[in-house]
mmCIF file of C-alpha atoms in Angstrom:
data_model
loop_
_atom_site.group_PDB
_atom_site.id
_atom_site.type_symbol
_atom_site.label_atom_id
_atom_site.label_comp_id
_atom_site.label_asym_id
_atom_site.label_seq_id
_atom_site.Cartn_x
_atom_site.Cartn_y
_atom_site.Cartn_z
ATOM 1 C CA UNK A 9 17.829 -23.706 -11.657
ATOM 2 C CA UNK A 10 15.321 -20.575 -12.486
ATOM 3 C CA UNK A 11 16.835 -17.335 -13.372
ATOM 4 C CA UNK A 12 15.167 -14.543 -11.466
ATOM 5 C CA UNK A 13 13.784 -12.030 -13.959
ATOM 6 C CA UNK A 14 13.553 -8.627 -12.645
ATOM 7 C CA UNK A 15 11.026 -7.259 -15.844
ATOM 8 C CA UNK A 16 7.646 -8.494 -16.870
ATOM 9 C CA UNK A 17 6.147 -8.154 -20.197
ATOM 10 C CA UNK A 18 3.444 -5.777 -20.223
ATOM 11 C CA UNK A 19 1.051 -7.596 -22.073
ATOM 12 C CA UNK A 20 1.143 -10.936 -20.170
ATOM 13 C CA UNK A 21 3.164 -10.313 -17.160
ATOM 14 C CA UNK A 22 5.263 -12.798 -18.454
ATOM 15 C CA UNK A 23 8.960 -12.837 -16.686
ATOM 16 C CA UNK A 24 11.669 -11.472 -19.148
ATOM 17 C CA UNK A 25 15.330 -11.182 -19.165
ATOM 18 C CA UNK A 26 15.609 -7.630 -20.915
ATOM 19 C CA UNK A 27 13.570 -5.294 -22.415
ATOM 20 C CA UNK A 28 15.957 -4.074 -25.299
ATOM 21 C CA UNK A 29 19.218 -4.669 -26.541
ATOM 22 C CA UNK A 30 21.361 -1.397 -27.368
ATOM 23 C CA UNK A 31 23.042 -1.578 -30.215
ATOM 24 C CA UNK A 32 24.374 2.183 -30.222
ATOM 25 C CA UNK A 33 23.669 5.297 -27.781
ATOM 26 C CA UNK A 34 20.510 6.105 -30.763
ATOM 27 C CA UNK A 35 19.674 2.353 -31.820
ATOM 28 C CA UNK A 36 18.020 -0.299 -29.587
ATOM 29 C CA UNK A 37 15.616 -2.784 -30.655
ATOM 30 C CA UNK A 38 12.754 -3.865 -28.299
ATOM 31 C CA UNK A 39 12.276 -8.045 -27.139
ATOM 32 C CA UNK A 40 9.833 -9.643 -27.749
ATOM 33 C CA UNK A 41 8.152 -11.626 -25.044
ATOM 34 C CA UNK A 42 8.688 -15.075 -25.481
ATOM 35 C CA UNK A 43 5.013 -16.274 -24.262
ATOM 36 C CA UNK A 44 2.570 -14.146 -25.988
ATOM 37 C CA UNK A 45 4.965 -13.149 -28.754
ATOM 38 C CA UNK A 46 4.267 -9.219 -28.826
ATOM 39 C CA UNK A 47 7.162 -6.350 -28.151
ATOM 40 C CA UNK A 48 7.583 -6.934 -23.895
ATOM 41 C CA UNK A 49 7.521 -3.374 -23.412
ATOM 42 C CA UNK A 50 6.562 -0.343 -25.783
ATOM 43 C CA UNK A 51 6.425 2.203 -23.231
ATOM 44 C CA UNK A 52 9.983 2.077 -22.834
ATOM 45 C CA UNK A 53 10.468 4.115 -25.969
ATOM 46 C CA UNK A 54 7.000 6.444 -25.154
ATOM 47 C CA UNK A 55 7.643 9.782 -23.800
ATOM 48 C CA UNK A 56 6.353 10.338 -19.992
ATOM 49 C CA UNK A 57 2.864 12.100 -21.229
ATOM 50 C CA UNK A 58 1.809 9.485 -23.193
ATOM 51 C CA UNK A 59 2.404 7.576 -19.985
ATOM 52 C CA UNK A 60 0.593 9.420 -18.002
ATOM 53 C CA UNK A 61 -2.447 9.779 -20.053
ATOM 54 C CA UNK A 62 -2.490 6.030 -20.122
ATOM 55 C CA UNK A 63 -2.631 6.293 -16.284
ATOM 56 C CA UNK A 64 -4.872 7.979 -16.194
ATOM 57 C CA UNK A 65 -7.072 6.111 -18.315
ATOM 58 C CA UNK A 66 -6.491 2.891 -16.402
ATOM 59 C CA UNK A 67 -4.668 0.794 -19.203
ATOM 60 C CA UNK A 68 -3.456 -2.063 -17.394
ATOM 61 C CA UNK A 69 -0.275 -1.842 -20.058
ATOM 62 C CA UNK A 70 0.608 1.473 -18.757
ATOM 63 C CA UNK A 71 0.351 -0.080 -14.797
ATOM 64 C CA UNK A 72 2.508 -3.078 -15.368
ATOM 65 C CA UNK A 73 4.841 -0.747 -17.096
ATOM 66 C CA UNK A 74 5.079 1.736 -14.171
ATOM 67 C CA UNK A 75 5.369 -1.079 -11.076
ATOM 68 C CA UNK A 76 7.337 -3.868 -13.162
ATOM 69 C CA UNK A 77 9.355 -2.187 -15.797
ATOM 70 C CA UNK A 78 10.208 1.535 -14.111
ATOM 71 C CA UNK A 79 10.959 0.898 -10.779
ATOM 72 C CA UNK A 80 13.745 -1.266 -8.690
ATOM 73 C CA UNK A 81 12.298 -3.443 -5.579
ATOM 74 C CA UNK A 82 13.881 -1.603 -3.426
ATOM 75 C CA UNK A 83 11.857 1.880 -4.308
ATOM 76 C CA UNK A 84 8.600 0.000 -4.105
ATOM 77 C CA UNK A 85 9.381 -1.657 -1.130
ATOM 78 C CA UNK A 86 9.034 1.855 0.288
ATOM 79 C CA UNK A 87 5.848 2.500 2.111
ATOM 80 C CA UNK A 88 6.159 6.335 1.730
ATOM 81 C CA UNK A 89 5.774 6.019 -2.791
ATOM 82 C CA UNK A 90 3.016 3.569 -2.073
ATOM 83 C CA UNK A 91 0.852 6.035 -0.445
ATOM 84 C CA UNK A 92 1.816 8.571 -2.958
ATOM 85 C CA UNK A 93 0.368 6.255 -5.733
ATOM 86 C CA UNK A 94 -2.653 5.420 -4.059
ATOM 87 C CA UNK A 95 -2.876 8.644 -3.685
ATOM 88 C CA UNK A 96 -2.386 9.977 -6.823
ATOM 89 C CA UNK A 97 -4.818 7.013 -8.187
ATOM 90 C CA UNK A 98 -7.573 8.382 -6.078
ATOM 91 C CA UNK A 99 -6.634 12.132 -7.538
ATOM 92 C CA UNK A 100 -6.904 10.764 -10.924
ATOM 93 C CA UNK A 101 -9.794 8.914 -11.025
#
Protein backbone atom coordinates (compact mmCIF):
# COMPACT_ATOMS: atom_id res chain seq x y z
CA UNK A 1 0.00 0.00 0.00
CA UNK A 2 1.11 3.76 -1.20
CA UNK A 3 1.74 6.28 1.41
CA UNK A 4 0.04 9.53 0.53
CA UNK A 5 2.66 12.28 0.39
CA UNK A 6 1.34 15.61 1.14
CA UNK A 7 4.82 17.63 -0.36
CA UNK A 8 6.30 17.55 -3.79
CA UNK A 9 9.79 18.27 -4.65
CA UNK A 10 10.14 21.40 -6.39
CA UNK A 11 12.32 20.42 -8.99
CA UNK A 12 10.46 17.30 -10.26
CA UNK A 13 7.21 17.31 -8.55
CA UNK A 14 8.25 14.24 -7.24
CA UNK A 15 6.01 13.03 -4.03
CA UNK A 16 8.07 13.34 -0.73
CA UNK A 17 7.60 12.41 2.79
CA UNK A 18 9.25 15.61 4.46
CA UNK A 19 10.98 18.44 3.52
CA UNK A 20 13.50 18.71 6.53
CA UNK A 21 14.31 17.03 9.54
CA UNK A 22 14.81 19.38 12.73
CA UNK A 23 17.41 18.57 14.61
CA UNK A 24 17.19 21.67 17.10
CA UNK A 25 14.82 24.92 17.16
CA UNK A 26 18.18 26.63 14.86
CA UNK A 27 19.39 23.34 12.97
CA UNK A 28 17.43 21.45 10.26
CA UNK A 29 18.84 19.87 7.32
CA UNK A 30 16.90 19.87 3.99
CA UNK A 31 15.87 16.13 2.00
CA UNK A 32 16.81 15.41 -0.73
CA UNK A 33 14.38 14.18 -3.31
CA UNK A 34 14.79 10.73 -3.90
CA UNK A 35 14.08 10.86 -7.89
CA UNK A 36 16.09 13.62 -9.24
CA UNK A 37 18.50 13.68 -6.31
CA UNK A 38 18.61 17.62 -5.65
CA UNK A 39 17.52 19.39 -2.08
CA UNK A 40 13.25 18.83 -2.43
CA UNK A 41 12.74 22.22 -1.37
CA UNK A 42 15.17 25.32 -0.95
CA UNK A 43 12.63 27.85 -0.56
CA UNK A 44 11.77 26.57 2.67
CA UNK A 45 14.78 28.23 4.20
CA UNK A 46 14.40 31.60 1.63
CA UNK A 47 12.93 34.58 3.17
CA UNK A 48 9.32 35.65 1.66
CA UNK A 49 10.98 38.42 -0.86
CA UNK A 50 13.10 36.25 -2.46
CA UNK A 51 9.87 34.35 -2.95
CA UNK A 52 8.11 36.75 -4.29
CA UNK A 53 10.54 38.03 -6.75
CA UNK A 54 10.67 34.51 -8.02
CA UNK A 55 6.88 34.92 -8.56
CA UNK A 56 7.06 37.25 -10.11
CA UNK A 57 9.48 36.15 -12.51
CA UNK A 58 7.55 32.99 -13.28
CA UNK A 59 10.11 30.32 -11.91
CA UNK A 60 8.20 27.28 -11.96
CA UNK A 61 10.42 26.35 -8.57
CA UNK A 62 8.97 29.23 -6.82
CA UNK A 63 5.10 27.97 -8.08
CA UNK A 64 5.42 24.41 -6.99
CA UNK A 65 6.79 25.78 -3.81
CA UNK A 66 3.83 28.14 -3.14
CA UNK A 67 0.76 25.48 -4.20
CA UNK A 68 2.61 22.14 -3.02
CA UNK A 69 4.93 22.97 -0.24
CA UNK A 70 3.10 26.25 1.58
CA UNK A 71 -0.30 25.51 1.64
CA UNK A 72 -2.70 22.61 3.25
CA UNK A 73 -5.57 21.13 0.78
CA UNK A 74 -7.94 22.41 2.59
CA UNK A 75 -6.84 26.34 1.97
CA UNK A 76 -6.59 25.65 -1.72
CA UNK A 77 -9.62 23.92 -1.93
CA UNK A 78 -11.03 27.39 -1.27
CA UNK A 79 -12.42 29.11 -4.26
CA UNK A 80 -12.14 32.61 -2.65
CA UNK A 81 -7.60 32.30 -2.53
CA UNK A 82 -7.92 30.93 -6.02
CA UNK A 83 -9.28 34.02 -7.43
CA UNK A 84 -6.95 36.01 -5.36
CA UNK A 85 -3.98 34.22 -7.13
CA UNK A 86 -5.23 34.48 -10.44
CA UNK A 87 -5.61 37.61 -9.63
CA UNK A 88 -2.58 38.61 -8.32
CA UNK A 89 -0.87 36.58 -11.41
CA UNK A 90 -2.62 38.84 -13.80
CA UNK A 91 -1.34 42.02 -11.49
CA UNK A 92 2.07 40.72 -11.76
CA UNK A 93 2.57 39.93 -15.06
Amino acid sequence: MEEKSDFRCVECSFPIKSLYIQYSPRNIRLMKCGNCKKVADEYIVCEVMIILIDLILHKPKAYRHLFYNMFTRDILDSECLMWKLLLGFLMLD
